Amino acid sequence: MVFVDLLFPVQGGPVPLDHGYLLFSALSRHLPALHERKDVGVFNLRGRRKDKQTLQVDKGTLRLRCGPDALSELLPLAGSTLELAGRELRVGMPTVYPLLATPTTLSARIVTFKHAIDEAALHSSTLRFMTELGCSGTPYVGRRRIVSIAGKKVVGFALTVSALSPESSRLLQERGLGGRRHMGCGLFLPPRLRVALKAGEGAAVGSSM
């Protein structure tokens, strides 16, 4: 099964920088079946950072990662209007991008594991879950981040994994690491693309310590 990224143009806002849970809630109101789609990853919105707390989505994008059998469920988002934190977001027609197995290094804005609240625990959990996936590579734990999910503060860390084989690169992009993939966590992109999206995807979401 070949996974793809759907990139929907989005306009509206402003919305909170820390909007992963709010975005998933807004999407679920339009697509109730999304709750059951464990194969779908929802990236944070890309837009223009307005200030320390908000994101303006003038010419932004919504990136959804999915298998081909989920396309028919996600495409109806085109032309819809999402309400997020009391603001409207207008969603356009998407472009489909196949995932490439060529990146030998991938990075995630935030990865969360249960009870992994320090760098050592996150690193250990990463190695364990990568082994379970059949994925080999060298993880580097980065900045600590805190996101709000259902009124609770969740601790996670930025994560980069290098020395990936094509198969490991594909697996890491398709399956991700940790939980809360519906809310922007555990989703990997090539570093150059991640840097290009950094300001828009709220790289400074939550607190860092």
PDB file of C-alpha atoms in Angstrom:
ATOM      1  CA  MET A   1       0.000   0.000   0.000  1.00  0.00           C
ATOM      2  CA  VAL A   2       1.514   3.308  -1.147  1.00  0.00           C
ATOM      3  CA  PHE A   3       0.961   6.215   1.236  1.00  0.00           C
ATOM      4  CA  VAL A   4       0.535   9.764  -0.011  1.00  0.00           C
ATOM      5  CA  ASP A   5       0.373  13.294   1.372  1.00  0.00           C
ATOM      6  CA  LEU A   6      -2.694  15.368   0.526  1.00  0.00           C
ATOM      7  CA  LEU A   7      -1.970  19.101   0.587  1.00  0.00           C
ATOM      8  CA  PHE A   8      -5.103  21.230   0.804  1.00  0.00           C
ATOM      9  CA  PRO A   9      -4.771  25.007   0.400  1.00  0.00           C
ATOM     10  CA  VAL A  10      -6.340  26.750   3.401  1.00  0.00           C
ATOM     11  CA  GLN A  11      -7.238  30.387   4.073  1.00  0.00           C
ATOM     12  CA  GLY A  12      -8.562  32.000   7.233  1.00  0.00           C
ATOM     13  CA  GLY A  13      -7.708  32.347  10.864  1.00  0.00           C
ATOM     14  CA  PRO A  14      -5.895  33.433  12.855  1.00  0.00           C
ATOM     15  CA  VAL A  15      -5.711  30.241  14.915  1.00  0.00           C
ATOM     16  CA  PRO A  16      -3.628  29.263  17.964  1.00  0.00           C
ATOM     17  CA  LEU A  17      -0.120  28.008  17.257  1.00  0.00           C
ATOM     18  CA  ASP A  18      -0.922  25.058  19.502  1.00  0.00           C
ATOM     19  CA  HIS A  19      -3.842  23.825  17.411  1.00  0.00           C
ATOM     20  CA  GLY A  20      -3.312  20.105  16.778  1.00  0.00           C
ATOM     21  CA  TYR A  21      -6.216  18.951  18.960  1.00  0.00           C
ATOM     22  CA  LEU A  22      -8.455  21.790  17.777  1.00  0.00           C
ATOM     23  CA  LEU A  23      -7.720  20.960  14.137  1.00  0.00           C
ATOM     24  CA  PHE A  24      -8.508  17.281  14.608  1.00  0.00           C
ATOM     25  CA  SER A  25     -11.777  18.196  16.325  1.00  0.00           C
ATOM     26  CA  ALA A  26     -12.716  20.500  13.434  1.00  0.00           C
ATOM     27  CA  LEU A  27     -11.886  17.826  10.861  1.00  0.00           C
ATOM     28  CA  SER A  28     -13.830  15.185  12.783  1.00  0.00           C
ATOM     29  CA  ARG A  29     -16.972  17.315  12.675  1.00  0.00           C
ATOM     30  CA  HIS A  30     -16.828  17.053   8.874  1.00  0.00           C
ATOM     31  CA  LEU A  31     -15.436  13.525   8.727  1.00  0.00           C
ATOM     32  CA  PRO A  32     -16.739  11.510  11.715  1.00  0.00           C
ATOM     33  CA  ALA A  33     -15.025   8.358  10.426  1.00  0.00           C
ATOM     34  CA  LEU A  34     -11.628  10.027  10.889  1.00  0.00           C
ATOM     35  CA  HIS A  35     -11.595   8.893  14.533  1.00  0.00           C
ATOM     36  CA  GLU A  36     -11.317   5.284  13.364  1.00  0.00           C
ATOM     37  CA  ARG A  37      -8.717   5.887  10.654  1.00  0.00           C
ATOM     38  CA  LYS A  38      -5.498   4.997  12.449  1.00  0.00           C
ATOM     39  CA  ASP A  39      -3.649   5.168   9.118  1.00  0.00           C
ATOM     40  CA  VAL A  40      -4.285   8.916   8.711  1.00  0.00           C
ATOM     41  CA  GLY A  41      -1.829  11.477  10.043  1.00  0.00           C
ATOM     42  CA  VAL A  42      -2.823  15.136  10.450  1.00  0.00           C
ATOM     43  CA  PHE A  43       0.018  17.665  10.340  1.00  0.00           C
ATOM     44  CA  ASN A  44      -0.269  21.071  11.953  1.00  0.00           C
ATOM     45  CA  LEU A  45      -1.389  23.815   9.606  1.00  0.00           C
ATOM     46  CA  ARG A  46       1.185  25.748   7.646  1.00  0.00           C
ATOM     47  CA  GLY A  47       0.702  29.496   7.636  1.00  0.00           C
ATOM     48  CA  ARG A  48       2.273  32.785   8.677  1.00  0.00           C
ATOM     49  CA  ARG A  49       3.188  33.271  12.282  1.00  0.00           C
ATOM     50  CA  LYS A  50       1.319  36.356  13.517  1.00  0.00           C
ATOM     51  CA  ASP A  51       2.763  36.547  17.033  1.00  0.00           C
ATOM     52  CA  LYS A  52       3.956  34.230  19.799  1.00  0.00           C
ATOM     53  CA  GLN A  53       0.564  32.590  20.198  1.00  0.00           C
ATOM     54  CA  THR A  54      -1.223  32.721  16.834  1.00  0.00           C
ATOM     55  CA  LEU A  55      -0.909  31.612  13.232  1.00  0.00           C
ATOM     56  CA  GLN A  56      -2.414  33.477  10.287  1.00  0.00           C
ATOM     57  CA  VAL A  57      -3.451  31.085   7.508  1.00  0.00           C
ATOM     58  CA  ASP A  58      -3.672  33.508   4.556  1.00  0.00           C
ATOM     59  CA  LYS A  59      -2.119  31.147   2.026  1.00  0.00           C
ATOM     60  CA  GLY A  60      -1.617  28.119   4.214  1.00  0.00           C
ATOM     61  CA  THR A  61      -1.854  24.393   3.744  1.00  0.00           C
ATOM     62  CA  LEU A  62      -3.339  21.413   5.503  1.00  0.00           C
ATOM     63  CA  ARG A  63      -1.257  18.242   5.074  1.00  0.00           C
ATOM     64  CA  LEU A  64      -2.909  14.849   5.592  1.00  0.00           C
ATOM     65  CA  ARG A  65      -0.957  11.598   5.260  1.00  0.00           C
ATOM     66  CA  CYS A  66      -2.909   8.482   4.333  1.00  0.00           C
ATOM     67  CA  GLY A  67      -3.081   5.205   2.446  1.00  0.00           C
ATOM     68  CA  PRO A  68      -4.901   5.131  -0.913  1.00  0.00           C
ATOM     69  CA  ASP A  69      -8.014   3.542   0.552  1.00  0.00           C
ATOM     70  CA  ALA A  70      -8.590   6.655   2.696  1.00  0.00           C
ATOM     71  CA  LEU A  71      -8.539   9.093  -0.219  1.00  0.00           C
ATOM     72  CA  SER A  72     -12.258   8.820  -0.931  1.00  0.00           C
ATOM     73  CA  GLU A  73     -13.021   9.691   2.699  1.00  0.00           C
ATOM     74  CA  LEU A  74     -10.701  12.719   2.809  1.00  0.00           C
ATOM     75  CA  LEU A  75     -11.336  14.344  -0.572  1.00  0.00           C
ATOM     76  CA  PRO A  76     -14.786  15.694   0.478  1.00  0.00           C
ATOM     77  CA  LEU A  77     -12.881  18.202   2.632  1.00  0.00           C
ATOM     78  CA  ALA A  78     -12.263  20.191  -0.564  1.00  0.00           C
ATOM     79  CA  GLY A  79     -14.592  23.170  -0.664  1.00  0.00           C
ATOM     80  CA  SER A  80     -15.530  22.892   3.005  1.00  0.00           C
ATOM     81  CA  THR A  81     -15.246  25.452   5.783  1.00  0.00           C
ATOM     82  CA  LEU A  82     -13.720  24.388   9.089  1.00  0.00           C
ATOM     83  CA  GLU A  83     -14.327  26.214  12.349  1.00  0.00           C
ATOM     84  CA  LEU A  84     -11.278  26.265  14.588  1.00  0.00           C
ATOM     85  CA  ALA A  85     -11.133  28.298  17.817  1.00  0.00           C
ATOM     86  CA  GLY A  86     -14.044  30.409  16.633  1.00  0.00           C
ATOM     87  CA  ARG A  87     -12.396  31.196  13.283  1.00  0.00           C
ATOM     88  CA  GLU A  88     -13.288  29.941   9.825  1.00  0.00           C
ATOM     89  CA  LEU A  89     -10.824  28.149   7.548  1.00  0.00           C
ATOM     90  CA  ARG A  90     -11.743  27.664   3.893  1.00  0.00           C
ATOM     91  CA  VAL A  91     -10.336  24.480   2.360  1.00  0.00           C
ATOM     92  CA  GLY A  92      -9.498  24.231  -1.337  1.00  0.00           C
ATOM     93  CA  MET A  93      -8.770  21.405  -3.775  1.00  0.00           C
ATOM     94  CA  PRO A  94      -5.812  19.210  -2.739  1.00  0.00           C
ATOM     95  CA  THR A  95      -2.648  18.162  -4.514  1.00  0.00           C
ATOM     96  CA  VAL A  96      -1.491  14.561  -4.031  1.00  0.00           C
ATOM     97  CA  TYR A  97       2.193  13.817  -3.357  1.00  0.00           C
ATOM     98  CA  PRO A  98       3.522  10.242  -3.087  1.00  0.00           C
ATOM     99  CA  LEU A  99       5.932   9.592  -0.236  1.00  0.00           C
ATOM    100  CA  LEU A 100       9.538   9.036  -1.286  1.00  0.00           C
ATOM    101  CA  ALA A 101      11.744   6.359   0.266  1.00  0.00           C
ATOM    102  CA  THR A 102      14.926   8.219  -0.700  1.00  0.00           C
ATOM    103  CA  PRO A 103      15.398  10.521   2.353  1.00  0.00           C
ATOM    104  CA  THR A 104      18.044   8.989   4.623  1.00  0.00           C
ATOM    105  CA  THR A 105      17.200  11.512   7.351  1.00  0.00           C
ATOM    106  CA  LEU A 106      13.713  12.385   8.617  1.00  0.00           C
ATOM    107  CA  SER A 107      12.542  14.692  11.384  1.00  0.00           C
ATOM    108  CA  ALA A 108       9.360  15.186  13.396  1.00  0.00           C
ATOM    109  CA  ARG A 109       8.290  18.417  15.077  1.00  0.00           C
ATOM    110  CA  ILE A 110       7.128  16.462  18.129  1.00  0.00           C
ATOM    111  CA  VAL A 111       7.020  12.794  19.173  1.00  0.00           C
ATOM    112  CA  THR A 112       5.210  11.596  22.295  1.00  0.00           C
ATOM    113  CA  PHE A 113       5.344   8.296  24.154  1.00  0.00           C
ATOM    114  CA  LYS A 114       3.515   7.421  27.350  1.00  0.00           C
ATOM    115  CA  HIS A 115       5.720   8.202  30.385  1.00  0.00           C
ATOM    116  CA  ALA A 116       8.537   9.544  28.153  1.00  0.00           C
ATOM    117  CA  ILE A 117       8.945  12.940  29.791  1.00  0.00           C
ATOM    118  CA  ASP A 118      12.725  13.301  29.526  1.00  0.00           C
ATOM    119  CA  GLU A 119      15.268  12.886  26.739  1.00  0.00           C
ATOM    120  CA  ALA A 120      16.565   9.504  27.939  1.00  0.00           C
ATOM    121  CA  ALA A 121      13.080   7.993  28.146  1.00  0.00           C
ATOM    122  CA  LEU A 122      12.142   9.356  24.726  1.00  0.00           C
ATOM    123  CA  HIS A 123      15.344   7.977  23.191  1.00  0.00           C
ATOM    124  CA  SER A 124      14.789   4.554  24.763  1.00  0.00           C
ATOM    125  CA  SER A 125      11.158   4.428  23.618  1.00  0.00           C
ATOM    126  CA  THR A 126      12.170   5.496  20.124  1.00  0.00           C
ATOM    127  CA  LEU A 127      14.697   2.659  19.798  1.00  0.00           C
ATOM    128  CA  ARG A 128      12.196   0.129  21.111  1.00  0.00           C
ATOM    129  CA  PHE A 129       9.379   1.155  18.787  1.00  0.00           C
ATOM    130  CA  MET A 130      11.687   1.447  15.784  1.00  0.00           C
ATOM    131  CA  THR A 131      12.755  -2.154  16.411  1.00  0.00           C
ATOM    132  CA  GLU A 132       9.117  -3.225  16.575  1.00  0.00           C
ATOM    133  CA  LEU A 133       8.502  -1.494  13.235  1.00  0.00           C
ATOM    134  CA  GLY A 134      11.496  -3.253  11.686  1.00  0.00           C
ATOM    135  CA  CYS A 135      13.082   0.154  11.166  1.00  0.00           C
ATOM    136  CA  SER A 136      16.798   0.841  11.718  1.00  0.00           C
ATOM    137  CA  GLY A 137      18.366   4.276  12.075  1.00  0.00           C
ATOM    138  CA  THR A 138      20.089   6.676  14.468  1.00  0.00           C
ATOM    139  CA  PRO A 139      17.711   8.851  16.522  1.00  0.00           C
ATOM    140  CA  TYR A 140      18.602  12.263  17.897  1.00  0.00           C
ATOM    141  CA  VAL A 141      16.296  13.796  20.514  1.00  0.00           C
ATOM    142  CA  GLY A 142      15.864  17.546  20.133  1.00  0.00           C
ATOM    143  CA  ARG A 143      13.890  20.300  21.775  1.00  0.00           C
ATOM    144  CA  ARG A 144      11.322  19.543  24.466  1.00  0.00           C
ATOM    145  CA  ARG A 145       7.813  20.660  23.569  1.00  0.00           C
ATOM    146  CA  ILE A 146       4.472  20.745  25.346  1.00  0.00           C
ATOM    147  CA  VAL A 147       1.135  20.602  23.526  1.00  0.00           C
ATOM    148  CA  SER A 148      -2.445  20.831  24.783  1.00  0.00           C
ATOM    149  CA  ILE A 149      -4.685  17.857  24.065  1.00  0.00           C
ATOM    150  CA  ALA A 150      -8.224  17.711  25.456  1.00  0.00           C
ATOM    151  CA  GLY A 151      -7.300  20.219  28.166  1.00  0.00           C
ATOM    152  CA  LYS A 152      -4.192  18.345  29.280  1.00  0.00           C
ATOM    153  CA  LYS A 153      -0.532  19.256  28.783  1.00  0.00           C
ATOM    154  CA  VAL A 154       1.393  16.540  26.945  1.00  0.00           C
ATOM    155  CA  VAL A 155       5.205  16.426  26.909  1.00  0.00           C
ATOM    156  CA  GLY A 156       7.064  15.462  23.770  1.00  0.00           C
ATOM    157  CA  PHE A 157      10.329  16.119  21.946  1.00  0.00           C
ATOM    158  CA  ALA A 158      11.466  17.014  18.483  1.00  0.00           C
ATOM    159  CA  LEU A 159      13.119  13.979  16.904  1.00  0.00           C
ATOM    160  CA  THR A 160      15.479  13.408  13.986  1.00  0.00           C
ATOM    161  CA  VAL A 161      16.372   9.946  12.700  1.00  0.00           C
ATOM    162  CA  SER A 162      19.357   9.544  10.358  1.00  0.00           C
ATOM    163  CA  ALA A 163      21.134   6.665   8.578  1.00  0.00           C
ATOM    164  CA  LEU A 164      17.822   5.301   7.275  1.00  0.00           C
ATOM    165  CA  SER A 165      17.646   2.711   4.529  1.00  0.00           C
ATOM    166  CA  PRO A 166      14.958   3.224   1.848  1.00  0.00           C
ATOM    167  CA  GLU A 167      12.728   0.642   3.532  1.00  0.00           C
ATOM    168  CA  SER A 168      13.206   2.192   6.978  1.00  0.00           C
ATOM    169  CA  SER A 169      12.554   5.660   5.559  1.00  0.00           C
ATOM    170  CA  ARG A 170       9.300   4.457   4.011  1.00  0.00           C
ATOM    171  CA  LEU A 171       8.187   2.724   7.207  1.00  0.00           C
ATOM    172  CA  LEU A 172       8.926   5.738   9.392  1.00  0.00           C
ATOM    173  CA  GLN A 173       6.954   8.057   7.141  1.00  0.00           C
ATOM    174  CA  GLU A 174       3.997   5.698   6.826  1.00  0.00           C
ATOM    175  CA  ARG A 175       3.732   4.485  10.391  1.00  0.00           C
ATOM    176  CA  GLY A 176       5.260   7.326  12.379  1.00  0.00           C
ATOM    177  CA  LEU A 177       6.322   6.981  16.010  1.00  0.00           C
ATOM    178  CA  GLY A 178       4.425   7.318  19.250  1.00  0.00           C
ATOM    179  CA  GLY A 179       0.829   8.391  19.679  1.00  0.00           C
ATOM    180  CA  ARG A 180      -1.466  11.267  18.722  1.00  0.00           C
ATOM    181  CA  ARG A 181      -0.757  11.177  14.979  1.00  0.00           C
ATOM    182  CA  HIS A 182      -4.214  12.676  14.458  1.00  0.00           C
ATOM    183  CA  MET A 183      -2.991  15.750  16.340  1.00  0.00           C
ATOM    184  CA  GLY A 184       0.317  16.495  14.645  1.00  0.00           C
ATOM    185  CA  CYS A 185       2.595  14.213  16.682  1.00  0.00           C
ATOM    186  CA  GLY A 186       4.955  11.487  15.454  1.00  0.00           C
ATOM    187  CA  LEU A 187       4.826  12.559  11.788  1.00  0.00           C
ATOM    188  CA  PHE A 188       8.069  12.731   9.814  1.00  0.00           C
ATOM    189  CA  LEU A 189       9.271  14.843   6.916  1.00  0.00           C
ATOM    190  CA  PRO A 190      12.678  15.310   5.256  1.00  0.00           C
ATOM    191  CA  PRO A 191      14.619  17.969   7.233  1.00  0.00           C
ATOM    192  CA  ARG A 192      14.771  20.483   4.382  1.00  0.00           C
ATOM    193  CA  LEU A 193      10.999  20.422   4.045  1.00  0.00           C
ATOM    194  CA  ARG A 194      10.601  20.552   7.814  1.00  0.00           C
ATOM    195  CA  VAL A 195      12.825  23.657   7.975  1.00  0.00           C
ATOM    196  CA  ALA A 196      10.819  25.286   5.182  1.00  0.00           C
ATOM    197  CA  LEU A 197       7.615  24.676   7.141  1.00  0.00           C
ATOM    198  CA  LYS A 198       9.058  25.493  10.549  1.00  0.00           C
ATOM    199  CA  ALA A 199       7.562  28.934  11.072  1.00  0.00           C
ATOM    200  CA  GLY A 200       4.227  27.975   9.627  1.00  0.00           C
ATOM    201  CA  GLU A 201       3.738  24.730  11.478  1.00  0.00           C
ATOM    202  CA  GLY A 202       4.259  26.308  14.860  1.00  0.00           C
ATOM    203  CA  ALA A 203       7.697  24.949  15.629  1.00  0.00           C
ATOM    204  CA  ALA A 204       7.645  26.879  18.888  1.00  0.00           C
ATOM    205  CA  VAL A 205       4.304  25.460  20.030  1.00  0.00           C
ATOM    206  CA  GLY A 206       3.920  25.141  23.770  1.00  0.00           C
ATOM    207  CA  SER A 207       6.788  25.505  26.198  1.00  0.00           C
ATOM    208  CA  SER A 208      10.359  24.395  25.854  1.00  0.00           C
ATOM    209  CA  MET A 209      12.519  23.713  28.824  1.00  0.00           C
TER     210      MET A 209
END
